[in-house]
């Protein structure tokens, strides 16, 4: 007879959940879902060793466990703290956590440029969401922001270090998906930066995944750069028979054109299967793919504004004789003033 699986009961914001021993508070909260889940800018469940860098997932442990009910003296990073049986955690119900998260966001934005109107990550940026939810009205920082020149690390990827928050995700991807890692963190403290070794190019068949894991706009796809805003595109799930990867991707359409290809992401913004560079950069024709269905988009996302859930969306412009006649009259008046 098989032994009964041991489960720990943890309560997060008053909601109990049973999880396996060794589960982090963050992943326990993800099993509950909704607003209970702390934000995470550096943790990535598919990358070993990630987490503990950004501090946005701080929570308050008001009860350590049934055996030792004493609260933890300080806020803890939920991505790095494992649950104990009987643990009680406060996230959005703790004013202390909300205030600390506001301070963390302020630190992340100290050097981050306010270039959302021109950044390709806008609409998909986790820092943008955090700034909206927890950001202060204005910065208290009185010194100049650190600035870097843009670097092309390979023919398809551009590094904009001004936007980087040093989450280390791209470093872990390069370290764990490729045989040769050529970039990492150089220098220390506020001089730290992501860079390549003596400006070596990132040349590997899976290195394009650093674009998908970057939570801000520091690493961008040069083949998509400045081509369109993400909320004007329509994502569709597709797949192909690829010898290097799973071949399961999301195609981002503008009309009949595929503007970019990305890995499919789950509800927490994490890539389900890492894809190769051939799928990402070299196959941007519809006939290269087998289309499946429109990608499920969070209803609160700006991408949802122009989204549809069938392959025959209604026409954007309908016939309106009255409006067309009024437009013709306005055009005639305008021509006279030229």
Short mmCIF file of C-alpha atoms in Angstrom, two decimals:
data_model
loop_
_atom_site.label_atom_id
_atom_site.label_comp_id
_atom_site.label_asym_id
_atom_site.label_seq_id
_atom_site.Cartn_x
_atom_site.Cartn_y
_atom_site.Cartn_z
CA UNK A 1 0.00 0.00 0.00
CA UNK A 2 1.41 3.36 -1.04
CA UNK A 3 2.26 5.82 1.67
CA UNK A 4 -0.02 8.82 2.01
CA UNK A 5 1.54 11.95 0.57
CA UNK A 6 2.45 14.51 3.22
CA UNK A 7 0.95 17.96 2.76
CA UNK A 8 1.56 21.23 4.60
CA UNK A 9 -1.33 23.62 5.18
CA UNK A 10 -0.44 27.28 4.77
CA UNK A 11 -2.82 30.23 5.02
CA UNK A 12 -2.18 33.25 2.77
CA UNK A 13 -4.32 36.34 3.36
CA UNK A 14 -6.83 34.15 5.18
CA UNK A 15 -7.11 31.57 2.38
CA UNK A 16 -5.82 28.05 3.26
CA UNK A 17 -4.07 25.82 0.74
CA UNK A 18 -2.41 22.40 1.03
CA UNK A 19 0.98 22.13 -0.66
CA UNK A 20 3.88 19.68 -0.77
CA UNK A 21 6.83 20.19 1.62
CA UNK A 22 9.54 22.33 0.05
CA UNK A 23 7.07 24.53 -1.84
CA UNK A 24 7.88 28.23 -1.70
CA UNK A 25 5.36 30.74 -0.40
CA UNK A 26 5.17 32.27 -3.90
CA UNK A 27 4.27 28.97 -5.56
CA UNK A 28 1.77 28.22 -2.79
CA UNK A 29 0.13 31.57 -3.54
CA UNK A 30 0.11 30.72 -7.24
CA UNK A 31 -1.97 27.65 -6.46
CA UNK A 32 -4.57 29.99 -4.96
CA UNK A 33 -4.27 32.52 -7.78
CA UNK A 34 -5.75 35.99 -8.20
CA UNK A 35 -4.55 39.01 -6.26
CA UNK A 36 -3.10 36.74 -3.58
CA UNK A 37 -0.06 36.03 -5.79
CA UNK A 38 2.89 38.35 -4.98
CA UNK A 39 4.53 40.02 -8.00
CA UNK A 40 7.85 38.55 -9.14
CA UNK A 41 10.35 40.28 -11.42
CA UNK A 42 13.32 37.93 -11.08
CA UNK A 43 11.88 34.52 -10.12
CA UNK A 44 11.27 32.14 -13.03
CA UNK A 45 10.06 28.64 -12.22
CA UNK A 46 11.77 27.14 -15.30
CA UNK A 47 15.20 28.54 -14.35
CA UNK A 48 17.18 26.88 -11.58
CA UNK A 49 18.56 29.31 -9.01
CA UNK A 50 16.39 32.27 -10.01
CA UNK A 51 14.74 34.49 -7.42
CA UNK A 52 15.85 36.59 -4.48
CA UNK A 53 17.13 39.52 -6.54
CA UNK A 54 14.32 42.04 -7.02
CA UNK A 55 12.54 41.85 -3.61
CA UNK A 56 9.15 42.69 -5.09
CA UNK A 57 7.65 39.46 -3.70
CA UNK A 58 8.18 40.40 -0.04
CA UNK A 59 5.51 39.06 2.34
CA UNK A 60 4.93 39.02 6.08
CA UNK A 61 4.95 35.69 7.94
CA UNK A 62 2.69 36.33 10.95
CA UNK A 63 2.91 32.72 12.14
CA UNK A 64 5.90 30.51 11.50
CA UNK A 65 4.28 27.09 11.96
CA UNK A 66 2.16 25.03 14.32
CA UNK A 67 5.26 23.90 16.22
CA UNK A 68 6.74 27.39 16.41
CA UNK A 69 4.00 30.02 16.02
CA UNK A 70 6.34 32.97 16.47
CA UNK A 71 6.20 35.45 13.56
CA UNK A 72 9.30 36.08 11.46
CA UNK A 73 10.93 39.35 12.57
CA UNK A 74 11.29 40.79 9.06
CA UNK A 75 9.56 40.62 5.72
CA UNK A 76 10.78 37.69 3.64
CA UNK A 77 11.13 37.03 -0.09
CA UNK A 78 8.29 34.62 -0.87
CA UNK A 79 10.16 33.09 -3.83
CA UNK A 80 12.99 31.97 -1.54
CA UNK A 81 11.08 31.03 1.62
CA UNK A 82 9.59 27.54 1.89
CA UNK A 83 6.31 26.92 3.70
CA UNK A 84 5.90 25.18 7.06
CA UNK A 85 2.84 23.33 8.29
CA UNK A 86 0.46 25.83 9.87
CA UNK A 87 2.27 28.90 8.50
CA UNK A 88 0.22 32.09 8.14
CA UNK A 89 1.28 34.68 5.57
CA UNK A 90 0.07 38.20 4.84
CA UNK A 91 0.49 39.71 1.41
CA UNK A 92 -1.99 42.36 0.26
CA UNK A 93 -3.69 42.36 3.68
CA UNK A 94 -0.55 43.75 5.36
CA UNK A 95 0.01 47.53 5.17
CA UNK A 96 3.68 46.85 5.98
CA UNK A 97 4.05 44.68 2.87
CA UNK A 98 2.25 47.18 0.64
CA UNK A 99 4.47 50.01 1.90
CA UNK A 100 7.65 47.93 1.46
CA UNK A 101 6.63 46.97 -2.08
CA UNK A 102 6.11 50.64 -2.87
CA UNK A 103 9.66 51.32 -1.69
CA UNK A 104 11.07 48.46 -3.78
CA UNK A 105 9.34 49.79 -6.90
CA UNK A 106 10.78 53.22 -6.19
CA UNK A 107 14.27 51.70 -6.08
CA UNK A 108 13.69 49.82 -9.35
CA UNK A 109 12.60 53.05 -11.03
CA UNK A 110 15.54 55.14 -9.77
CA UNK A 111 17.59 54.54 -12.91
CA UNK A 112 14.87 53.25 -15.19
CA UNK A 113 14.10 55.72 -18.00
CA UNK A 114 10.52 56.83 -18.53
CA UNK A 115 10.46 55.84 -22.19
CA UNK A 116 7.34 53.66 -22.15
CA UNK A 117 5.92 55.54 -25.20
CA UNK A 118 8.80 54.25 -27.37
CA UNK A 119 9.68 51.00 -25.58
CA UNK A 120 8.77 47.76 -27.37
CA UNK A 121 8.02 46.10 -24.03
CA UNK A 122 5.14 48.50 -23.29
CA UNK A 123 1.92 46.56 -22.82
CA UNK A 124 3.81 43.46 -21.64
CA UNK A 125 6.09 45.10 -19.06
CA UNK A 126 5.86 43.81 -15.49
CA UNK A 127 7.62 46.90 -14.19
CA UNK A 128 4.98 49.03 -15.89
CA UNK A 129 2.28 47.07 -14.04
CA UNK A 130 4.14 47.40 -10.74
CA UNK A 131 4.63 51.12 -11.25
CA UNK A 132 0.90 51.54 -11.85
CA UNK A 133 -0.07 49.47 -8.80
CA UNK A 134 2.61 50.51 -6.28
CA UNK A 135 4.57 53.41 -7.76
CA UNK A 136 4.90 56.82 -6.11
CA UNK A 137 3.71 59.98 -7.83
CA UNK A 138 7.25 61.31 -8.15
CA UNK A 139 10.79 60.25 -7.39
CA UNK A 140 12.81 61.52 -4.44
CA UNK A 141 16.07 60.75 -6.22
CA UNK A 142 18.05 63.94 -6.83
CA UNK A 143 21.04 62.55 -8.72
CA UNK A 144 21.50 61.86 -12.38
CA UNK A 145 20.40 58.50 -13.70
CA UNK A 146 23.08 56.12 -14.88
CA UNK A 147 23.15 55.80 -18.65
CA UNK A 148 24.66 53.31 -21.09
CA UNK A 149 25.07 53.12 -24.83
CA UNK A 150 22.88 50.57 -26.61
CA UNK A 151 24.75 47.42 -27.55
CA UNK A 152 24.01 44.92 -30.32
CA UNK A 153 24.77 41.50 -28.83
CA UNK A 154 24.34 39.49 -31.97
CA UNK A 155 22.52 40.35 -35.19
CA UNK A 156 19.01 39.83 -33.72
CA UNK A 157 19.23 41.11 -30.10
CA UNK A 158 19.79 44.61 -28.75
CA UNK A 159 20.71 45.35 -25.13
CA UNK A 160 19.37 48.62 -23.72
CA UNK A 161 21.12 48.59 -20.33
CA UNK A 162 19.38 51.79 -19.19
CA UNK A 163 16.19 49.76 -18.68
CA UNK A 164 17.80 46.72 -17.00
CA UNK A 165 16.81 45.95 -13.38
CA UNK A 166 19.48 43.22 -12.94
CA UNK A 167 17.03 40.37 -12.46
CA UNK A 168 19.62 37.86 -13.82
CA UNK A 169 16.99 35.96 -15.83
CA UNK A 170 18.85 36.30 -19.12
CA UNK A 171 22.07 35.13 -17.48
CA UNK A 172 20.37 31.99 -16.14
CA UNK A 173 18.81 31.29 -19.55
CA UNK A 174 22.16 31.55 -21.30
CA UNK A 175 23.82 29.44 -18.63
CA UNK A 176 21.21 26.66 -18.56
CA UNK A 177 20.05 26.45 -22.19
CA UNK A 178 23.34 26.87 -24.01
CA UNK A 179 26.71 25.14 -23.89
CA UNK A 180 28.68 28.37 -23.93
CA UNK A 181 27.76 31.39 -21.84
CA UNK A 182 29.25 34.63 -23.10
CA UNK A 183 27.50 37.26 -21.00
CA UNK A 184 26.82 38.01 -17.35
CA UNK A 185 27.01 40.69 -14.65
CA UNK A 186 30.08 42.89 -14.70
CA UNK A 187 31.27 45.23 -11.90
CA UNK A 188 29.58 45.78 -8.54
CA UNK A 189 26.99 47.92 -6.77
CA UNK A 190 25.43 50.71 -8.81
CA UNK A 191 28.05 50.11 -11.53
CA UNK A 192 26.74 46.59 -12.20
CA UNK A 193 25.64 45.90 -15.75
CA UNK A 194 24.77 43.05 -18.09
CA UNK A 195 27.43 42.75 -20.76
CA UNK A 196 29.23 40.31 -23.02
CA UNK A 197 32.84 39.24 -22.57
CA UNK A 198 34.91 41.69 -24.62
CA UNK A 199 31.84 42.45 -26.78
CA UNK A 200 31.40 38.85 -27.92
CA UNK A 201 28.15 38.25 -29.80
CA UNK A 202 25.51 35.98 -28.28
CA UNK A 203 25.61 33.24 -30.90
CA UNK A 204 23.59 30.17 -29.96
CA UNK A 205 20.45 28.54 -31.32
CA UNK A 206 18.51 29.14 -28.08
CA UNK A 207 19.92 32.53 -27.05
CA UNK A 208 16.83 34.37 -28.33
CA UNK A 209 15.01 33.21 -25.21
CA UNK A 210 16.71 36.00 -23.24
CA UNK A 211 14.19 38.31 -24.95
CA UNK A 212 11.19 36.36 -23.64
CA UNK A 213 12.40 36.13 -20.04
CA UNK A 214 13.38 39.80 -19.70
CA UNK A 215 10.62 41.46 -17.61
CA UNK A 216 11.41 44.96 -18.93
CA UNK A 217 12.59 46.30 -22.28
CA UNK A 218 16.33 45.81 -21.74
CA UNK A 219 16.66 42.97 -24.26
CA UNK A 220 14.61 43.45 -27.40
CA UNK A 221 14.07 41.68 -30.72
CA UNK A 222 15.77 43.78 -33.41
CA UNK A 223 13.54 42.24 -36.11
CA UNK A 224 10.45 43.63 -34.31
CA UNK A 225 11.95 46.79 -32.85
CA UNK A 226 9.76 49.89 -33.45
CA UNK A 227 7.54 48.03 -35.93
CA UNK A 228 4.31 48.19 -33.93
CA UNK A 229 2.74 48.52 -30.52
CA UNK A 230 1.89 45.17 -29.01
CA UNK A 231 -1.77 46.08 -28.39
CA UNK A 232 -2.28 46.63 -32.14
CA UNK A 233 -1.22 43.05 -32.88
CA UNK A 234 -3.21 39.84 -32.53
CA UNK A 235 -1.51 36.79 -30.95
CA UNK A 236 -2.28 33.32 -32.31
CA UNK A 237 -0.98 29.97 -31.03
CA UNK A 238 0.76 27.89 -33.69
CA UNK A 239 3.21 25.02 -34.04
CA UNK A 240 5.56 23.43 -36.56
CA UNK A 241 7.66 20.29 -36.80
CA UNK A 242 10.98 21.65 -35.51
CA UNK A 243 14.01 19.37 -35.01
CA UNK A 244 15.55 21.67 -32.36
CA UNK A 245 12.67 22.62 -30.05
CA UNK A 246 9.01 21.91 -29.33
CA UNK A 247 7.95 24.23 -32.17
CA UNK A 248 5.06 25.60 -30.07
CA UNK A 249 4.94 29.39 -30.35
CA UNK A 250 2.77 32.49 -30.39
CA UNK A 251 2.57 34.37 -33.69
CA UNK A 252 1.86 38.11 -33.42
CA UNK A 253 -0.13 39.28 -36.44
CA UNK A 254 -0.76 42.71 -37.90
CA UNK A 255 -3.22 42.05 -40.67
CA UNK A 256 -1.81 39.12 -42.64
CA UNK A 257 1.80 39.77 -41.62
CA UNK A 258 3.60 37.97 -38.79
CA UNK A 259 5.57 40.73 -37.05
CA UNK A 260 7.24 38.56 -34.40
CA UNK A 261 7.33 35.09 -32.91
CA UNK A 262 7.61 34.38 -29.17
CA UNK A 263 7.44 31.39 -26.87
CA UNK A 264 4.04 30.60 -25.37
CA UNK A 265 3.61 32.03 -21.89
CA UNK A 266 1.50 30.87 -18.97
CA UNK A 267 -0.73 32.98 -16.71
CA UNK A 268 2.32 34.17 -14.76
CA UNK A 269 4.15 35.39 -17.86
CA UNK A 270 6.63 32.51 -17.91
CA UNK A 271 7.54 30.67 -21.13
CA UNK A 272 6.08 27.17 -21.23
CA UNK A 273 8.66 25.77 -23.70
CA UNK A 274 11.81 27.58 -24.77
CA UNK A 275 12.08 27.88 -28.56
CA UNK A 276 15.04 27.97 -30.95
CA UNK A 277 16.23 30.95 -32.97
CA UNK A 278 15.03 29.39 -36.23
CA UNK A 279 11.43 29.39 -35.01
CA UNK A 280 11.80 32.86 -33.50
CA UNK A 281 13.58 34.79 -36.23
CA UNK A 282 13.57 32.84 -39.52
CA UNK A 283 9.99 31.53 -39.91
CA UNK A 284 7.69 34.52 -40.16
CA UNK A 285 5.34 33.33 -42.89
CA UNK A 286 1.93 31.88 -42.11
CA UNK A 287 2.60 28.91 -44.38
CA UNK A 288 5.53 27.97 -42.13
CA UNK A 289 3.11 27.18 -39.32
CA UNK A 290 0.02 25.17 -38.41
CA UNK A 291 -2.35 27.65 -36.75
CA UNK A 292 -4.24 26.44 -33.68
CA UNK A 293 -6.33 29.14 -31.99
CA UNK A 294 -6.14 32.75 -30.82
CA UNK A 295 -3.97 33.10 -27.71
CA UNK A 296 -5.86 33.50 -24.45
CA UNK A 297 -5.17 37.03 -23.18
CA UNK A 298 -5.76 38.36 -19.68
CA UNK A 299 -8.87 40.54 -19.78
CA UNK A 300 -7.00 43.27 -17.85
CA UNK A 301 -4.17 43.40 -20.41
CA UNK A 302 -4.07 46.22 -22.95
CA UNK A 303 -3.54 43.54 -25.61
CA UNK A 304 -7.11 42.45 -24.97
CA UNK A 305 -8.39 45.72 -26.48
CA UNK A 306 -7.94 44.46 -30.06
CA UNK A 307 -8.20 40.75 -29.32
CA UNK A 308 -10.61 38.22 -30.69
CA UNK A 309 -11.27 34.54 -30.04
CA UNK A 310 -12.12 33.29 -33.53
CA UNK A 311 -10.33 33.33 -36.85
CA UNK A 312 -13.00 35.39 -38.63
CA UNK A 313 -13.23 38.64 -36.68
CA UNK A 314 -15.88 41.16 -37.74
CA UNK A 315 -14.78 43.96 -40.00
CA UNK A 316 -13.34 46.92 -38.11
CA UNK A 317 -15.05 49.48 -40.38
CA UNK A 318 -18.69 48.94 -41.31
CA UNK A 319 -20.62 50.65 -44.07
CA UNK A 320 -22.08 53.90 -42.76
CA UNK A 321 -23.41 56.11 -45.59
CA UNK A 322 -24.20 59.04 -43.28
CA UNK A 323 -20.69 59.08 -41.82
CA UNK A 324 -19.10 58.67 -45.25
CA UNK A 325 -21.07 61.62 -46.63
CA UNK A 326 -20.06 63.78 -43.66
CA UNK A 327 -16.41 62.79 -44.16
CA UNK A 328 -16.62 63.73 -47.84
CA UNK A 329 -18.00 67.18 -46.95
CA UNK A 330 -15.27 67.72 -44.36
CA UNK A 331 -12.59 66.71 -46.86
CA UNK A 332 -14.01 69.15 -49.43
CA UNK A 333 -13.88 72.03 -46.89
CA UNK A 334 -10.34 71.12 -45.95
CA UNK A 335 -9.20 71.11 -49.59
CA UNK A 336 -10.53 74.67 -50.04
CA UNK A 337 -8.37 75.92 -47.14
CA UNK A 338 -5.15 74.59 -48.67
#
